[in-house]
Each structure stands twice: as structure tokens, then as C-alpha cells.
mmCIF file of C-alpha atoms in Angstrom:
data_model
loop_
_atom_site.group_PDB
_atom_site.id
_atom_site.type_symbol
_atom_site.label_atom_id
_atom_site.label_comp_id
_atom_site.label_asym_id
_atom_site.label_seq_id
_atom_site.Cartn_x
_atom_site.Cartn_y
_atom_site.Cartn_z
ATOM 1 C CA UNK A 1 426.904 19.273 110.645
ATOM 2 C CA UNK A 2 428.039 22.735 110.238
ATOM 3 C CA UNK A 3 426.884 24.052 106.566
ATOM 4 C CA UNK A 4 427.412 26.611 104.585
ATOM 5 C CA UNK A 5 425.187 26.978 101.164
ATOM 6 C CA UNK A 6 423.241 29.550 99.187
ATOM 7 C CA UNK A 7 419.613 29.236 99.076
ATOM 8 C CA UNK A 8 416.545 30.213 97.934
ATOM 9 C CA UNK A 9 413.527 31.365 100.353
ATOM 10 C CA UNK A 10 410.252 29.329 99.361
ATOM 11 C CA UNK A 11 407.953 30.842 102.256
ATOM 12 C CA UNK A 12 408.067 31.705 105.934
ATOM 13 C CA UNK A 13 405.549 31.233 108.855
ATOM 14 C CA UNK A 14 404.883 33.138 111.709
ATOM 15 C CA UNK A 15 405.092 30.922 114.985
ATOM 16 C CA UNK A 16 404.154 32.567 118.123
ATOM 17 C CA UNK A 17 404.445 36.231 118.328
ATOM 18 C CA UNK A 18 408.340 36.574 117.831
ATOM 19 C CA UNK A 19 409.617 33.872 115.594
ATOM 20 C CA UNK A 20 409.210 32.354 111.940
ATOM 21 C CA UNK A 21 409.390 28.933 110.541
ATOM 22 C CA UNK A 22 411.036 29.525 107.037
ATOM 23 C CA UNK A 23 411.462 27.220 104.047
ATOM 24 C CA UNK A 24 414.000 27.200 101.977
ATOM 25 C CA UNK A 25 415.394 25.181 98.778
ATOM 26 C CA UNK A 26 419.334 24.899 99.272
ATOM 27 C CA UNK A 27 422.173 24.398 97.022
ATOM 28 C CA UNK A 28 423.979 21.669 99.399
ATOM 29 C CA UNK A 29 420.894 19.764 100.860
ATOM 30 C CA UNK A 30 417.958 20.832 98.505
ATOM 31 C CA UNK A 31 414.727 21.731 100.743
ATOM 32 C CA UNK A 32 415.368 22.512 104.478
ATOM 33 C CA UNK A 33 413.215 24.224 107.185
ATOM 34 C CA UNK A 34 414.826 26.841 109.550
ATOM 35 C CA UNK A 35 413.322 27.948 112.890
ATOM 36 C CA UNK A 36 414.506 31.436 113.411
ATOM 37 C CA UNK A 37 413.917 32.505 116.892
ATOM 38 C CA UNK A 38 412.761 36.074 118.302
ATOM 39 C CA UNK A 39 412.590 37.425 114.268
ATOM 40 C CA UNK A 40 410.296 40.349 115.239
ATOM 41 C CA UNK A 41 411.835 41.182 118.732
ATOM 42 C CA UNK A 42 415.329 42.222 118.615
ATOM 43 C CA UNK A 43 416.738 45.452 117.176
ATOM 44 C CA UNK A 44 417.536 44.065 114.159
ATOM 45 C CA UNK A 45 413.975 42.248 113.461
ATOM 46 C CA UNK A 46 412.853 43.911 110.589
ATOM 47 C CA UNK A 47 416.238 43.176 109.229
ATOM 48 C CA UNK A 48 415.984 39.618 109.827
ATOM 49 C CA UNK A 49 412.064 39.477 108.055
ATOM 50 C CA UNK A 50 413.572 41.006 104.981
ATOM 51 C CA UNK A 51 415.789 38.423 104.329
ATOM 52 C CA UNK A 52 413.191 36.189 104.307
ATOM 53 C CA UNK A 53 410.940 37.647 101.787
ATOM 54 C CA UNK A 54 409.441 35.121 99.090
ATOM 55 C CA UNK A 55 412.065 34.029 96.416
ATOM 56 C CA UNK A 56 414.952 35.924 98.337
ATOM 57 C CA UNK A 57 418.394 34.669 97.320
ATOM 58 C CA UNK A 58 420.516 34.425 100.864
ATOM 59 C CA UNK A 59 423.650 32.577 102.013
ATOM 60 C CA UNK A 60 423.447 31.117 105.619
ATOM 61 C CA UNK A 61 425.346 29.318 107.378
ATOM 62 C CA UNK A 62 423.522 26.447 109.735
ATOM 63 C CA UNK A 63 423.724 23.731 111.348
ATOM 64 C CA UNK A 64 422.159 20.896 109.402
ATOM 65 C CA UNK A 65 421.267 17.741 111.864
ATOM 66 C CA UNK A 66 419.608 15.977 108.846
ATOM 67 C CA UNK A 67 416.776 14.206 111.507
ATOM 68 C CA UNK A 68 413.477 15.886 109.887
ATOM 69 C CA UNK A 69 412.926 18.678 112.290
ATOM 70 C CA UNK A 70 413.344 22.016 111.806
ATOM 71 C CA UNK A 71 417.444 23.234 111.858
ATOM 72 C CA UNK A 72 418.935 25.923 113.268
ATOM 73 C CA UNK A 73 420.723 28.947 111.647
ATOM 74 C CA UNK A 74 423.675 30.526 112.625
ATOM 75 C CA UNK A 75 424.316 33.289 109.918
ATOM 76 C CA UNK A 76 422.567 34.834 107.400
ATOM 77 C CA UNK A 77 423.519 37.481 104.369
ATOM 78 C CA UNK A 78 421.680 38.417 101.102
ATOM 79 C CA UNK A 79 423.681 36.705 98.552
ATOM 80 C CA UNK A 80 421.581 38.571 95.342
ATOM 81 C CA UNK A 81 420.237 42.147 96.284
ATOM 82 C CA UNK A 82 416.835 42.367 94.005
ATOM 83 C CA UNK A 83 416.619 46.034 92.845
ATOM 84 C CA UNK A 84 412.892 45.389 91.596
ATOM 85 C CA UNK A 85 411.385 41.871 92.379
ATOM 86 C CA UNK A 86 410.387 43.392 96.026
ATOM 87 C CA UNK A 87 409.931 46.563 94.631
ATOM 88 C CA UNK A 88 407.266 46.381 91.854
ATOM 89 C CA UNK A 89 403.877 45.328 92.878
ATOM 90 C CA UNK A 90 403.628 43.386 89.463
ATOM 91 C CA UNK A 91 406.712 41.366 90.382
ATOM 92 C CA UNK A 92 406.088 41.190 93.522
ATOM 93 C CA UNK A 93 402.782 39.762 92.951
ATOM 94 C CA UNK A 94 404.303 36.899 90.611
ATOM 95 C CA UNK A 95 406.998 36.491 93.085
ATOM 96 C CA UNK A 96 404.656 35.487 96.065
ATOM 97 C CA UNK A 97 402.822 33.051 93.507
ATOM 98 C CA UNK A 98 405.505 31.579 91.956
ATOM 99 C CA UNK A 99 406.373 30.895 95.643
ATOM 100 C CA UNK A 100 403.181 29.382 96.366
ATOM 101 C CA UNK A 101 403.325 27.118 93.419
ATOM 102 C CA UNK A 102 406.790 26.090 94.567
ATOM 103 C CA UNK A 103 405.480 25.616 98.511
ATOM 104 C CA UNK A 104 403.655 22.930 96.996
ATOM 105 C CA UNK A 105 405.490 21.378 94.298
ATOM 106 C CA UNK A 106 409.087 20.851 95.281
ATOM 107 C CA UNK A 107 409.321 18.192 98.175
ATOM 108 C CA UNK A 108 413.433 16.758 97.521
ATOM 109 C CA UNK A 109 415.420 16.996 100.235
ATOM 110 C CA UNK A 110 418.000 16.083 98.884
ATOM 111 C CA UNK A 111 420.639 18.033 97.001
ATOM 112 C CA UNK A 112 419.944 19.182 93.317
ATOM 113 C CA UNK A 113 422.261 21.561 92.027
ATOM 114 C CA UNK A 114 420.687 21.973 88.860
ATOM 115 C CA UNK A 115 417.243 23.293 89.914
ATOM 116 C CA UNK A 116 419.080 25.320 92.690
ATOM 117 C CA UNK A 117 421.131 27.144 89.057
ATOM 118 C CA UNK A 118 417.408 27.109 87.449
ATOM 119 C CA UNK A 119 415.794 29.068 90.543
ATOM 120 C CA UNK A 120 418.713 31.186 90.831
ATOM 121 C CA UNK A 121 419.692 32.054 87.053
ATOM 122 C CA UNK A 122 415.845 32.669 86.266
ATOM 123 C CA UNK A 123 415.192 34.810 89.485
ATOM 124 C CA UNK A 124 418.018 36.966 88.520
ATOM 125 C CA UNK A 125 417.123 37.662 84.924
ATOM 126 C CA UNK A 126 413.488 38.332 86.377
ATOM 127 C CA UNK A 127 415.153 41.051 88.729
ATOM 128 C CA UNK A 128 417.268 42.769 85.988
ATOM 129 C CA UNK A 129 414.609 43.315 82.894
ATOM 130 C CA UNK A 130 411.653 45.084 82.648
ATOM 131 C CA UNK A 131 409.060 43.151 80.308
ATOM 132 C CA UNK A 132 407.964 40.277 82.444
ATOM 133 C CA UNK A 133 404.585 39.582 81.359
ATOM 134 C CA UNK A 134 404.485 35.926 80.162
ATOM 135 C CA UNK A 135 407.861 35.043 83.106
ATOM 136 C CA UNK A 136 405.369 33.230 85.448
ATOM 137 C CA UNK A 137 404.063 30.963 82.078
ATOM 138 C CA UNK A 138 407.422 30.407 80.893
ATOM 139 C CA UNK A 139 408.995 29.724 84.668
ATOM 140 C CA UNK A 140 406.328 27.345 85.417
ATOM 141 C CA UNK A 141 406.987 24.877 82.328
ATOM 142 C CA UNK A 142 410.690 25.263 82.446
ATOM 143 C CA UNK A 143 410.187 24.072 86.367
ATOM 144 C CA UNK A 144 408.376 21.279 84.891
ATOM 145 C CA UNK A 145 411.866 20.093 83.949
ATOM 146 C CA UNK A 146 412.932 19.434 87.026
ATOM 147 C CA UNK A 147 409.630 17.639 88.539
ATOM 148 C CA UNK A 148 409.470 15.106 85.958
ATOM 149 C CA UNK A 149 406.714 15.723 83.923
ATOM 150 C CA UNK A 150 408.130 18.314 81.216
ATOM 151 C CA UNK A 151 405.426 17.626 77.780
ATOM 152 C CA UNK A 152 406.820 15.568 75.447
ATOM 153 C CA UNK A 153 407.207 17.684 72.423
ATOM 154 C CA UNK A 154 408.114 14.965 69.774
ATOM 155 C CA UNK A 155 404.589 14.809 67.786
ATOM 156 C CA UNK A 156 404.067 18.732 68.036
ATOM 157 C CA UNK A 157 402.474 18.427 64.647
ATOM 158 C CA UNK A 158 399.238 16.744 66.698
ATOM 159 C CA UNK A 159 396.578 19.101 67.597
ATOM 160 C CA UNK A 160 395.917 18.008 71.162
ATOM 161 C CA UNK A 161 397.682 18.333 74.355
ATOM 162 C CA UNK A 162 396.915 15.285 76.843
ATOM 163 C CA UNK A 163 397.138 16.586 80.053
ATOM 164 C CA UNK A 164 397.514 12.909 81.897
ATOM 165 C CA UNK A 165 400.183 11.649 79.579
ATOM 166 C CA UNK A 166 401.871 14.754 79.018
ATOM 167 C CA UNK A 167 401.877 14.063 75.054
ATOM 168 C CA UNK A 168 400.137 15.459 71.713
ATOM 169 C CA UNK A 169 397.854 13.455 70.181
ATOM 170 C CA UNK A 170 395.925 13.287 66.946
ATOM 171 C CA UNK A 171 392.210 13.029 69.003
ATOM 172 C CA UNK A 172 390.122 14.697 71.763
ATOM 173 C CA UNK A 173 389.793 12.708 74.543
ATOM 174 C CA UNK A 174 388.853 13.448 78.268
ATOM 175 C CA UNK A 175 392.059 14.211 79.412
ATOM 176 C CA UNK A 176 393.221 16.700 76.527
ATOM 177 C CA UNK A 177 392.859 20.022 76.254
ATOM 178 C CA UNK A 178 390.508 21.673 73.652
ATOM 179 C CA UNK A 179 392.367 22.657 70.580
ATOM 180 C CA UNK A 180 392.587 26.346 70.149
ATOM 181 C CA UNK A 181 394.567 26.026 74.241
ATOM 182 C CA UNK A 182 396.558 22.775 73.209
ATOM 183 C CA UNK A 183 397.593 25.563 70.393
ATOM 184 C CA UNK A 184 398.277 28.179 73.200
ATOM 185 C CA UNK A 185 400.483 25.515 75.116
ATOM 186 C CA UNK A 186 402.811 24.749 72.019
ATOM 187 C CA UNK A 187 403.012 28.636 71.663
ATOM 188 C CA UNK A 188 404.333 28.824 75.007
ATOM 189 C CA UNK A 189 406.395 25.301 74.445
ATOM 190 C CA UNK A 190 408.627 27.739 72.310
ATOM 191 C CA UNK A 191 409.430 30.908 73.944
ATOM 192 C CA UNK A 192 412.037 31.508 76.283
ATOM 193 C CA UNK A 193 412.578 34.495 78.602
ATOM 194 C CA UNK A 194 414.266 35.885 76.196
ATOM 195 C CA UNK A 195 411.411 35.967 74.031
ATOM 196 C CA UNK A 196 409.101 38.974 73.409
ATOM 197 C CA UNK A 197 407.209 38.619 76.305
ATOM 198 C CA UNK A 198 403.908 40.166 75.282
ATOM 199 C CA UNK A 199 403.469 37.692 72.588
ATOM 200 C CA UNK A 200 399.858 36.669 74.687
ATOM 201 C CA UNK A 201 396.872 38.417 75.038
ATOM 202 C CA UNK A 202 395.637 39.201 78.428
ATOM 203 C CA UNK A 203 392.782 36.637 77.941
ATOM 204 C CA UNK A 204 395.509 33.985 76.418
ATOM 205 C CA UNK A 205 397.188 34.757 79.782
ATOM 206 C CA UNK A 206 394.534 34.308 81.672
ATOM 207 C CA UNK A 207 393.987 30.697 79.866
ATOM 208 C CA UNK A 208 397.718 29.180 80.029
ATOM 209 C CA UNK A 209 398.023 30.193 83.618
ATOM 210 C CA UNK A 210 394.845 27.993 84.719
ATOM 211 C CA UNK A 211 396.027 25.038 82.233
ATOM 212 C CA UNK A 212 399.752 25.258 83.953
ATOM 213 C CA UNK A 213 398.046 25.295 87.661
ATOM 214 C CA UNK A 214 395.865 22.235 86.812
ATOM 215 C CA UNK A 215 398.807 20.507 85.124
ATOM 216 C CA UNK A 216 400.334 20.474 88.171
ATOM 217 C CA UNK A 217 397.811 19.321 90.011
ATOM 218 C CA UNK A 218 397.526 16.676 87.668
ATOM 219 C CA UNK A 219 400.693 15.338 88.277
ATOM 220 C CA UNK A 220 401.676 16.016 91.836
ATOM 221 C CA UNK A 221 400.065 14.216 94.080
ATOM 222 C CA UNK A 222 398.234 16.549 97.178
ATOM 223 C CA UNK A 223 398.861 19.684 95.451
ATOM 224 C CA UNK A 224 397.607 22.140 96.397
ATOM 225 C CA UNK A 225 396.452 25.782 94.101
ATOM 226 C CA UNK A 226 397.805 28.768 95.368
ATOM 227 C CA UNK A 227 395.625 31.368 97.462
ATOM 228 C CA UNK A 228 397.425 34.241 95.344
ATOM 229 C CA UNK A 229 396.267 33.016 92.158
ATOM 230 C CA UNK A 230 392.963 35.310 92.119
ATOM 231 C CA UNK A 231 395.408 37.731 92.857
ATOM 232 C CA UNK A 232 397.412 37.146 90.264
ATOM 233 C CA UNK A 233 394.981 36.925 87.483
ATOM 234 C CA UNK A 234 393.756 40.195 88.935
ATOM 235 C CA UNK A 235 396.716 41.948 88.522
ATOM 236 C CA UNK A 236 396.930 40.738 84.724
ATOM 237 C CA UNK A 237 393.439 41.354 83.989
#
């Protein structure tokens, strides 16, 4: 079936010496994997590996055969030209993670228009302002959203955050956090991107980011951590 959708880049592979194996999370078909063939040997090659950076907003046209393998595309534009995301080494350094952390966490292939908007609204606002510091933190809960396992935030007034049931509770058990980062989790609970986004401390940064990683690793099942992450924290350190 001929397609035509927008869709997000999630990562790309080299295969061989000339091609790439590239995943990407669609608006009409959710997550689809695209063989593109002879990407670093024709004339326009480096052309073709831009489009394909991590978290790259395109609109292809392919042919979808739906059978599990990898499909085949026919046409490919930049649908939202990034003035800084590529740009910045900051941004570009949360960019490849955030990709990571998507890699592994989104597996629907199936169509889901409204964490296609999510990807694509958030991505943008990333692109267009300059203050990003707590993005990645507040990105990575929002996401949680769309993978199920979003906290439940109806007993806030509880001083624990229980990683395995995704609740606030009243004790410490194994599964919860200690208190003062259950307190650093319901900070984050209430910002938005909007939000001043210095309101952590490099160290407070440094503590949400590992509690969001293992959270997901709590909850999807073969996750796997991102090799950027030491870069990350790096960069924020």
C-alpha cells in the first residue's frame, strides 16, 4: 500500500557500507522500519543522512506492505526544519537521548495519532525556545502518558512515591523512593514546558533523570538504558 504520512525519526543503522536501516514512529501506521538503500553513495548522500538525524520531523511517502520486514521508501522531505535542535550541542545531546529512551520504549505498530501530536508539538517547542534545562525530565513523564504507566497523582499529599505501583503512599517500602526524591518527583509532577525551567539544581537533575530511567525500566519489560546517558549527565554536570 502506497502511503503517505509525517513521521518522526527514532534512530538509524548503518548496514553495509552504503545503506541505513532507519526507525521511525509514523502518524498513519505508528512505528515502521525503512531500508534506505545506497544512503552514503550517491550525490545526494549526505543529503539523504540528514534527514535522518535523531528526532527529525520528515514526510515520506512509502510503500507500506504491513508483513514485518523492513518497507521501502519512495520520497522523502523535511516536514519541520529545526533551526537549533541539530545545532546546539546541549540539544543535540538531549535529542540523541531522548531518542535512545524512545528506541526502547515505544514498540506500537499500530497507528496513534495522539503520541505522533505529543512527539511533534513537544519537539517543536524544544526547537523554538532557548531555556531547555529540565525538557528531557518533563518530556520523559509526559511520554509516560502514552505508555501506560503515567503516576497516579490522586494522594499527592503522601510522602512516598512507589515506583512498582506507580502511586504515593503514606510508608517506605522497598519499592518507593526515599522521601526528599519522592518530593523531587511531585516537583516535577507539576511543571510543564512552559514552566521556568531552571527550577532544579544540577544535582536535583542529576537525581530525577536516574529515577525517570529506572522507572522505565521498571515498567517496560526488556528495556534497555541508554548508552548516551553518561553523556548526558555529563553535559549537565
Amino acid at each position: 500500500m502506497l502511503v503517505k504520512t509525517k513521521a518522526v525519526v527514532i534512530s538509524s543503522l548503518k548496514f553495509q557500507e552504503k545503506s541505513l536501516i532507519v526507525k521511525c514512529f509514523t502518524l498513519s501506521d505508528g512505528l515502521k522500519s525503512y531500508f534506505i538503500r545506497d544512503a552514503f553513495s550517491s550525490r545526494k548522500g549526505n543529503q539523504k543522512i540528514a534527514y535522518f538525524q535523531p528526532l527529525t520531523i520528515i514526510e515520506i511517502e512509502a510503500v507500506h506492505k504491513n508483513k514485518g520486514t523492513l518497507e521501502q521508501l519512495k520520497e522523502i522531505k523535511i516536514n519541520t526544519h529545526f533551526r537549533s535542535i541539530h545545532t546546539n550541542i546541549i540539544k543535540s545531546t538531549i535529542a540523541l537521548f531522548l531518542s535512545e529512551m524512545l528506541n526502547h520504549a515505544i514498540r506500537e505498530e499500530e497507528k496513534n495519532e495522539s503520541l505522533f501530536l505529543f512527539l511533534e508539538h513537544s519537539l517543536q517547542w524544544f526547537d523554538e525556545h532557548q531555556d531547555v534545562a529540565d525538557f528531557h525530565l518533563i518530556f520523559l513523564l509526559e511520554m509516560t502518558k502514552h505508555l501506560g504507566f503515567y503516576p497516579d497523582i490522586s494522594d499527592l499529599q503522601y510522602p512516598f512515591f512507589d515506583t512498582q505501583s506507580g502511586v504515593f503512599v503514606s510508608h517506605q517500602n522497598r519499592t518507593t523512593l526515599q522521601e526528599h526524591d519522592s518530593q523531587l518527583f511531585k516537583k516535577l509532577i507539576e511543571l510543564s514546558f512552559e514552566a521556568n525551567q531552571k527550577t532544579f539544581h544540577i544535582n536535583e537533575r542529576q537525581t530525577l533523570l536516574q529515577v525517570l530511567v529506572d522507572y522505565y525500566a521498571r515498567h517496560l519489560e526488556g528495556f534497555v538504558k541508554p548508552k548516551s546517558l553518561e553523556v548526558l549527565r555529563t553535559v549537565f554536570s
